[in-house]
Amino acid sequence: MLTILAALVLTGCAGDKTPPSRLDNACAIVAERPAYLRAMRATQRKWGVPVYVQMAVIHQESKFDGDARTPYQWALGVIPMGRQSSAYGYSQALDGTWDEYREEERRRRAKRDKIQDATDFMGWYMNKTVQRNGIPLTDARNQYLAYHEGHSGFRRGTYNSKGWLVGVADKVQSRAYMYRGQLASCGKL
């Protein structure tokens, strides 16, 4: 009995960071991980970023994996040279941007692998995108481009020379529309 209880506790703790099983179904995601919906709704109330936009960006950035990291770089195919960037967690926030968020919001204990903190970070960042670049919070495509390229990079149009990134941003927008429709159909919008 004690073994089963310990296993359930450990599974519950680990389950918060592992991806849900059906990533193409917003209703299944929030049914499997109700904490995700609570966190995203809190971010929507605080920052105005729609749940479906948050979900689409998190899907692209980490596939809802709280421990997601960028791949290692290798020299000569065998010598590890470190990770491609410091991006980590659900939101794939970089160290410097995460530190700026924690400082500005006075959230020193915030962690990138906690869904509540990751979504709050996204709300903070996307609101800065509205202020600096005038991109509406409902525009998942351009919010994603600014999220990926940074506010200054977006303003300079650095994404224009990255056809692959524009394609990814289009997919983020399509996924946001899909998630919005799904959430409406199951009464979670």
Coordinates of C-alpha atoms in Angstrom, one line a residue:
M1 CA 0.0 0.0 0.0
L2 CA 2.8 2.4 0.9
T3 CA 4.6 1.6 -2.3
I4 CA 1.5 2.4 -4.4
L5 CA 1.0 5.7 -2.5
A6 CA 4.7 6.7 -3.1
A7 CA 4.4 5.8 -6.8
L8 CA 1.2 8.0 -7.1
V9 CA 2.9 10.9 -5.4
L10 CA 6.0 10.6 -7.6
T11 CA 3.9 10.3 -10.7
G12 CA 1.9 13.3 -9.8
C13 CA 5.0 15.4 -9.3
A14 CA 6.7 14.3 -12.5
G15 CA 3.5 14.5 -14.5
D16 CA 3.4 18.3 -14.2
K17 CA 6.4 18.7 -16.5
T18 CA 5.9 15.9 -19.0
P19 CA 3.9 16.6 -22.1
P20 CA 0.3 15.7 -22.3
S21 CA -0.5 12.7 -24.6
R22 CA -2.7 14.4 -27.3
L23 CA -1.0 17.7 -28.3
D24 CA -3.3 18.2 -31.3
N25 CA -6.4 18.4 -29.1
A26 CA -6.8 21.4 -26.8
C27 CA -9.7 19.9 -25.0
A28 CA -7.7 16.7 -24.3
I29 CA -4.7 18.8 -23.1
V30 CA -6.7 20.7 -20.5
A31 CA -8.6 17.6 -19.4
E32 CA -5.4 15.8 -18.8
R33 CA -3.6 18.8 -17.3
P34 CA -6.2 21.1 -15.6
A35 CA -3.4 23.1 -14.0
Y36 CA -2.4 24.3 -17.5
L37 CA -5.8 25.8 -18.1
R38 CA -5.8 27.4 -14.7
A39 CA -2.4 28.9 -15.3
M40 CA -3.3 30.2 -18.8
R41 CA -6.6 31.6 -17.6
A42 CA -4.7 33.5 -14.9
T43 CA -2.4 34.9 -17.5
Q44 CA -5.3 35.8 -19.7
R45 CA -6.9 37.7 -16.8
K46 CA -3.7 39.5 -15.8
W47 CA -2.1 40.2 -19.2
G48 CA -4.9 39.7 -21.8
V49 CA -3.2 37.0 -23.8
P50 CA -5.8 34.5 -25.0
V51 CA -5.4 30.9 -23.8
Y52 CA -5.3 29.6 -27.4
V53 CA -2.4 31.9 -28.3
Q54 CA -0.5 30.8 -25.2
M55 CA -1.1 27.2 -26.0
A56 CA 0.0 27.6 -29.7
V57 CA 3.2 29.3 -28.7
I58 CA 4.0 26.7 -25.9
H59 CA 3.3 23.9 -28.4
Q60 CA 5.8 25.4 -30.8
E61 CA 8.4 26.2 -28.2
S62 CA 8.4 23.1 -26.0
K63 CA 5.6 20.8 -27.0
F64 CA 4.4 21.3 -23.4
D65 CA 7.6 19.8 -22.0
G66 CA 8.6 21.6 -18.8
D67 CA 12.1 20.4 -19.1
A68 CA 12.6 21.2 -22.7
R69 CA 16.1 22.5 -23.7
T70 CA 17.8 23.3 -27.0
P71 CA 20.0 20.6 -28.5
Y72 CA 23.7 20.3 -27.9
Q73 CA 26.1 21.7 -30.5
W74 CA 28.9 19.3 -31.5
A75 CA 32.4 19.9 -32.9
L76 CA 33.6 17.2 -35.3
G77 CA 30.3 15.4 -34.6
V78 CA 31.6 14.0 -31.3
I79 CA 32.8 16.8 -29.0
P80 CA 29.9 18.5 -27.1
M81 CA 30.2 22.3 -27.3
G82 CA 27.2 23.3 -25.1
R83 CA 23.6 23.9 -25.9
Q84 CA 22.5 26.1 -28.9
S85 CA 21.1 28.6 -26.4
S86 CA 20.0 29.1 -22.8
A87 CA 16.3 28.6 -23.7
Y88 CA 14.6 26.3 -21.2
G89 CA 11.2 25.2 -20.0
Y90 CA 7.7 25.5 -21.3
S91 CA 8.2 29.0 -22.7
Q92 CA 11.8 28.4 -23.8
A93 CA 12.8 31.7 -22.2
L94 CA 16.4 32.7 -22.5
D95 CA 18.4 33.4 -19.3
G96 CA 18.7 37.1 -19.8
T97 CA 15.1 37.7 -20.7
W98 CA 13.9 35.4 -17.8
D99 CA 16.1 37.4 -15.4
E100 CA 14.7 40.7 -16.7
Y101 CA 11.1 39.3 -16.2
R102 CA 11.9 38.1 -12.6
E103 CA 13.4 41.5 -11.7
E104 CA 10.6 43.6 -13.2
E105 CA 7.8 41.5 -11.8
R106 CA 9.6 40.9 -8.5
R107 CA 9.2 37.1 -9.0
R108 CA 12.7 36.0 -8.0
R109 CA 11.5 32.4 -7.3
A110 CA 9.8 32.0 -10.6
K111 CA 10.9 28.9 -12.5
R112 CA 10.8 28.2 -16.3
D113 CA 9.7 24.6 -15.7
K114 CA 6.5 25.7 -13.8
I115 CA 3.6 26.2 -16.0
Q116 CA 2.2 29.1 -13.9
D117 CA 5.5 31.0 -14.1
A118 CA 6.0 30.2 -17.8
T119 CA 2.6 31.5 -18.9
D120 CA 3.0 34.6 -16.7
F121 CA 6.3 35.3 -18.4
M122 CA 4.7 34.9 -21.8
G123 CA 2.0 37.4 -20.8
W124 CA 4.6 39.8 -19.6
Y125 CA 6.7 39.4 -22.8
M126 CA 3.7 39.6 -25.2
N127 CA 2.5 42.8 -23.5
K128 CA 5.9 44.3 -24.1
T129 CA 5.5 43.3 -27.8
V130 CA 2.2 45.2 -27.9
Q131 CA 3.9 48.3 -26.4
R132 CA 7.1 48.1 -28.6
N133 CA 5.7 46.8 -31.8
G134 CA 1.9 47.3 -31.8
I135 CA 1.1 43.6 -32.3
P136 CA -2.3 42.6 -30.9
L137 CA -2.3 39.9 -28.3
T138 CA -4.7 37.8 -30.6
D139 CA -2.1 37.9 -33.5
A140 CA -0.3 34.6 -32.7
R141 CA 1.7 34.7 -35.9
N142 CA 3.4 38.1 -35.3
Q143 CA 3.5 37.6 -31.5
Y144 CA 5.5 34.4 -32.2
L145 CA 7.9 36.2 -34.6
A146 CA 8.6 38.9 -32.0
Y147 CA 8.9 36.2 -29.4
H148 CA 11.5 34.3 -31.5
E149 CA 13.4 37.3 -32.9
G150 CA 13.1 39.6 -29.9
H151 CA 11.5 43.0 -30.0
S152 CA 14.3 44.8 -31.8
G153 CA 14.8 41.9 -34.3
F154 CA 11.1 42.0 -35.1
R155 CA 11.1 45.7 -35.6
R156 CA 14.1 45.3 -38.0
G157 CA 12.3 42.5 -39.9
T158 CA 15.1 39.9 -39.3
Y159 CA 12.5 37.2 -39.8
N160 CA 12.1 38.3 -43.5
S161 CA 15.3 36.5 -44.4
K162 CA 14.3 33.3 -42.6
G163 CA 11.6 31.6 -44.7
W164 CA 11.6 28.6 -42.4
L165 CA 10.7 30.9 -39.4
V166 CA 7.9 32.6 -41.3
G167 CA 6.6 29.1 -42.1
V168 CA 6.7 28.2 -38.4
A169 CA 4.9 31.4 -37.5
D170 CA 2.2 30.6 -39.9
K171 CA 1.8 27.1 -38.3
V172 CA 1.6 28.8 -34.9
Q173 CA -1.2 31.0 -36.2
S174 CA -3.0 27.9 -37.6
R175 CA -2.6 26.0 -34.4
A176 CA -4.0 29.0 -32.4
Y177 CA -7.1 29.0 -34.6
M178 CA -7.4 25.2 -34.2
Y179 CA -7.0 25.4 -30.4
R180 CA -9.5 28.3 -30.2
G181 CA -12.1 26.2 -32.1
Q182 CA -11.5 23.2 -30.0
L183 CA -11.7 25.1 -26.7
A184 CA -15.0 26.6 -27.8
S185 CA -16.4 23.2 -28.7
C186 CA -15.7 21.8 -25.2
G187 CA -16.8 24.9 -23.4
K188 CA -13.3 25.9 -22.2
L189 CA -12.8 29.1 -24.2

